[in-house]
Short mmCIF file of C-alpha atoms and ligand atoms in Angstrom, two decimals:
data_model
loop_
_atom_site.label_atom_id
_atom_site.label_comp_id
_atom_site.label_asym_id
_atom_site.label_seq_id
_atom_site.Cartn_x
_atom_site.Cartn_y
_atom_site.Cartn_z
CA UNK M 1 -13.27 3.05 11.75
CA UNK M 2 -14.31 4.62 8.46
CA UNK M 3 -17.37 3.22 7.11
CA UNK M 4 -18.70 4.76 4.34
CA UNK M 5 -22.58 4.42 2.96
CA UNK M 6 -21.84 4.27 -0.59
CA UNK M 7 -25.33 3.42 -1.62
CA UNK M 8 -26.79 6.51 0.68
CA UNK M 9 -24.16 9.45 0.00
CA UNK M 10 -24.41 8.51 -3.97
CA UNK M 11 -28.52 8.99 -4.00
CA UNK M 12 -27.77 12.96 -4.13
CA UNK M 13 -24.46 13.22 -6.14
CA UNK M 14 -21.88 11.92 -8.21
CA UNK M 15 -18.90 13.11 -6.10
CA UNK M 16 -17.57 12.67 -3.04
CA UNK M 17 -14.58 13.74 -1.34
CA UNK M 18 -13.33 12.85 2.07
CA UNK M 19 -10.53 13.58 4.51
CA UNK M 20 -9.62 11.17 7.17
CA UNK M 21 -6.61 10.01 9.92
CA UNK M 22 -6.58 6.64 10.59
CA UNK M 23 -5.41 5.25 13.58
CA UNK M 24 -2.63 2.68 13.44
CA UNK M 25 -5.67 0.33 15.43
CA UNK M 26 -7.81 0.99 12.03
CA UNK M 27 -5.50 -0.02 9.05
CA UNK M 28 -4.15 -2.81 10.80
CA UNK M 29 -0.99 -3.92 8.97
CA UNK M 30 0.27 -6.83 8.92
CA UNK M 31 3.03 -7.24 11.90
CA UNK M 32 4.82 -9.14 9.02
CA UNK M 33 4.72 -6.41 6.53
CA UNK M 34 5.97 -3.35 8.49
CA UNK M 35 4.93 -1.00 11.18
CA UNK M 36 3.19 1.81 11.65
CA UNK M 37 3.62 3.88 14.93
CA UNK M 38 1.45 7.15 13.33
CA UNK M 39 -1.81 7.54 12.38
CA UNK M 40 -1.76 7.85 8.57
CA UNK M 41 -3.34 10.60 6.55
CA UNK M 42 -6.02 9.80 3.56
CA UNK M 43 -7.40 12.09 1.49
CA UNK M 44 -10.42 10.30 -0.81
CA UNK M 45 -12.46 11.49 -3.79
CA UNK M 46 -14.92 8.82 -4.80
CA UNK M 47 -17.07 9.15 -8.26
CA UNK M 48 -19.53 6.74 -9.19
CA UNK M 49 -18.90 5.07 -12.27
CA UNK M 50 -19.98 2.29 -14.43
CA UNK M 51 -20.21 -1.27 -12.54
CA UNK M 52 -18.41 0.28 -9.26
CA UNK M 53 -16.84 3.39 -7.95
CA UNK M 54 -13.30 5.05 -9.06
CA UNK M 55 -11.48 5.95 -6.01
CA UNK M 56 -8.20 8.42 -5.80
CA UNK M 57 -6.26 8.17 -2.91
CA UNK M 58 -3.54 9.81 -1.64
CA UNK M 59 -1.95 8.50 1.91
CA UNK M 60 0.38 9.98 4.01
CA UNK M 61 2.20 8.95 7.16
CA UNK M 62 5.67 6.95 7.74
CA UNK M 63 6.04 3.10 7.75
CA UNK M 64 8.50 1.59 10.18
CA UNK M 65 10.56 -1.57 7.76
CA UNK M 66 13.30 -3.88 8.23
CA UNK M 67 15.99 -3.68 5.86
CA UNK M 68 16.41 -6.89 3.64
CA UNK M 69 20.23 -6.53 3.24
CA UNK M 70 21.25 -5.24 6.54
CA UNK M 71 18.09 -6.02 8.79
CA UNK M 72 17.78 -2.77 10.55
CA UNK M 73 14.88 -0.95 10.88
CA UNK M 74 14.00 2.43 9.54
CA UNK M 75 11.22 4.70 8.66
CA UNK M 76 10.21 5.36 5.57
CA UNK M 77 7.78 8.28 4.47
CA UNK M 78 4.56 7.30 2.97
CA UNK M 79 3.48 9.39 0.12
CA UNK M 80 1.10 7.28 -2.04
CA UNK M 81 -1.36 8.23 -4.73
CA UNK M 82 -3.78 6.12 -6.46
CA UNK M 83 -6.35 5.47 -8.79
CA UNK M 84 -8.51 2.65 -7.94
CA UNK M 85 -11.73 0.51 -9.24
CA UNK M 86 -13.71 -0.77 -6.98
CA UNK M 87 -16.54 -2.96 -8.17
CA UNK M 88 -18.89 -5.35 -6.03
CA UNK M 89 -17.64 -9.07 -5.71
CA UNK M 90 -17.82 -10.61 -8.76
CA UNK M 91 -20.56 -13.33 -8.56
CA UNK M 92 -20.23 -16.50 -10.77
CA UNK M 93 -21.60 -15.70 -13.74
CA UNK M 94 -19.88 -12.47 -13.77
CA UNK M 95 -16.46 -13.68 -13.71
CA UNK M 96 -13.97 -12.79 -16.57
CA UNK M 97 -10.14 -12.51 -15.91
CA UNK M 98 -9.02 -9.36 -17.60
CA UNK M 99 -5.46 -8.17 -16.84
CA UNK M 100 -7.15 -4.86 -16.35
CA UNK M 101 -9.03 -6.42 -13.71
CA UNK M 102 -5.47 -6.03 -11.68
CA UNK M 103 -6.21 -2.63 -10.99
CA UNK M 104 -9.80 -3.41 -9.64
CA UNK M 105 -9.96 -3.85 -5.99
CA UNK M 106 -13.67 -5.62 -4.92
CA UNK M 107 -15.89 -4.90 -2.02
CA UNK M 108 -18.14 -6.72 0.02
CA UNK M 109 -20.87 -4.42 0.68
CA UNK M 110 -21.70 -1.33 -0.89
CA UNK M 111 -23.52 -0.04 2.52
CA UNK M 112 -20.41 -1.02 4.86
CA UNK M 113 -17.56 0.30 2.60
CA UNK M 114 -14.61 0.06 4.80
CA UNK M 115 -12.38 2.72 4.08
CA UNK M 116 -9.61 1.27 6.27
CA UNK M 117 -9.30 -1.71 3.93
CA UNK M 118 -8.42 0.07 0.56
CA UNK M 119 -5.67 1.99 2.67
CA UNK M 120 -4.42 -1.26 4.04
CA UNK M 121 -4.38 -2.58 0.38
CA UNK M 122 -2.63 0.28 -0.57
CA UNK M 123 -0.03 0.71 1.08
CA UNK M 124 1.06 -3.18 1.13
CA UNK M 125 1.15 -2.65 -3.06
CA UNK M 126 3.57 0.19 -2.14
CA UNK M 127 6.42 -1.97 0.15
CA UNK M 128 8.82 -2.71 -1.49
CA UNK M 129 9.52 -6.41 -1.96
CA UNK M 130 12.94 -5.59 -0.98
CA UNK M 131 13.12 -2.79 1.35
CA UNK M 132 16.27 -1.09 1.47
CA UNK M 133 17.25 1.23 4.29
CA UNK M 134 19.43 2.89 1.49
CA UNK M 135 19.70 2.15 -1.85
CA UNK M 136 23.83 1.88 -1.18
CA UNK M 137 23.36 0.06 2.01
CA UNK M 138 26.51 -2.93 1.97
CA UNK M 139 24.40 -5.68 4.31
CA UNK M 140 25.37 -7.05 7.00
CA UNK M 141 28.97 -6.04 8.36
CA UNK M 142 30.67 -10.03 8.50
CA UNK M 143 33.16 -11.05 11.10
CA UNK M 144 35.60 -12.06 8.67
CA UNK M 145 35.45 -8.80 7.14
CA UNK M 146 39.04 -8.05 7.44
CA UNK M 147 40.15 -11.34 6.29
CA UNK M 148 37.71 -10.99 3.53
CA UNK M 149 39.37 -7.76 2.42
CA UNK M 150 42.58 -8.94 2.31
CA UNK M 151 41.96 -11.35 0.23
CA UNK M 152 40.00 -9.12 -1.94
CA UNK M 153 42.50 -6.74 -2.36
CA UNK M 154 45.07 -9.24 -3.29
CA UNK M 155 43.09 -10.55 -6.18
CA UNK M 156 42.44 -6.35 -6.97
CA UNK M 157 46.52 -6.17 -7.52
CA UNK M 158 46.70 -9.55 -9.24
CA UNK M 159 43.89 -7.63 -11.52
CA UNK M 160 45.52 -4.50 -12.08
ZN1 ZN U 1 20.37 -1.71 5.18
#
């Protein structure tokens, strides 16, 4: 676990920089999403900034994903950098939907920042909806393949 005293280690300076490994047990990725079977790398450089904190990231590790054509798995390397705002829950009167808000991600407390959850974040935004275990892959090979091609090719002669 990574938690990071934001309040505290931004009473003496406007900078901080931080390098971490994060256990597989620490992000905690949805089984839904993909799996990891390293720890990950993250490299953070926090400055403090008007109404929250700018965060760069960079994360690196591999993700294990299921092809959406095919359905096999494969790993994929992780190499993901990112600017992010992070600003304190909004609280009711503060609320105005900006679509520059999109790139602000919110945390709960600014005491108990949980490093582990901006990685998580991050590297969900960086699946793919439609993971590919290569960008040629044909899907799934179907039984009826041959009779499939035959046909196929017949209507490629009637073509030609
Ligand atoms: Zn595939």
């Amino acid at each position: 676990m990574v938690i990071l005293n934001l309040r505290e280690i931004f009473k003496r300076r406007n900078r901080f920089t931080g390098f971490y490994r994060l256990s597989t047990k620490d992000v905690r990725l949805p089984a839904d999403m993909g799996e990891l079977t390293e720890p990950v790398d993250v490299f953070v450089e926090i400055t403090k900034e008007k109404g929250g904190y700018r965060v760069y990231m960079k994360i690196e590790g591999s993700i294990i994903l299921e092809c959406s054509r095919c359905l096999s798995v494969f790993s994929k390397e992780m190499n993901i950098s990112e600017n992010i705002k992070i600003e304190p829950y909004p609280t009711r009167d503060m609320i105005q939907i900006k679509p520059k808000d999109l790139e602000v991600s919110f945390f709960e407390d600014e005491e108990n920042f949980n490093l582990a959850d901006l990685v998580r974040e991050q590297i969900i935004l960086s699946i793919p909806i439609k993971p590919l275990c290569d960008p040629e892959c044909k899907g799934i090979p179907l039984q009826e393949e041959t009779k499939g091609d035959h046909r196929f090719s017949a209507l490629k002669k009637l073509l030609h």
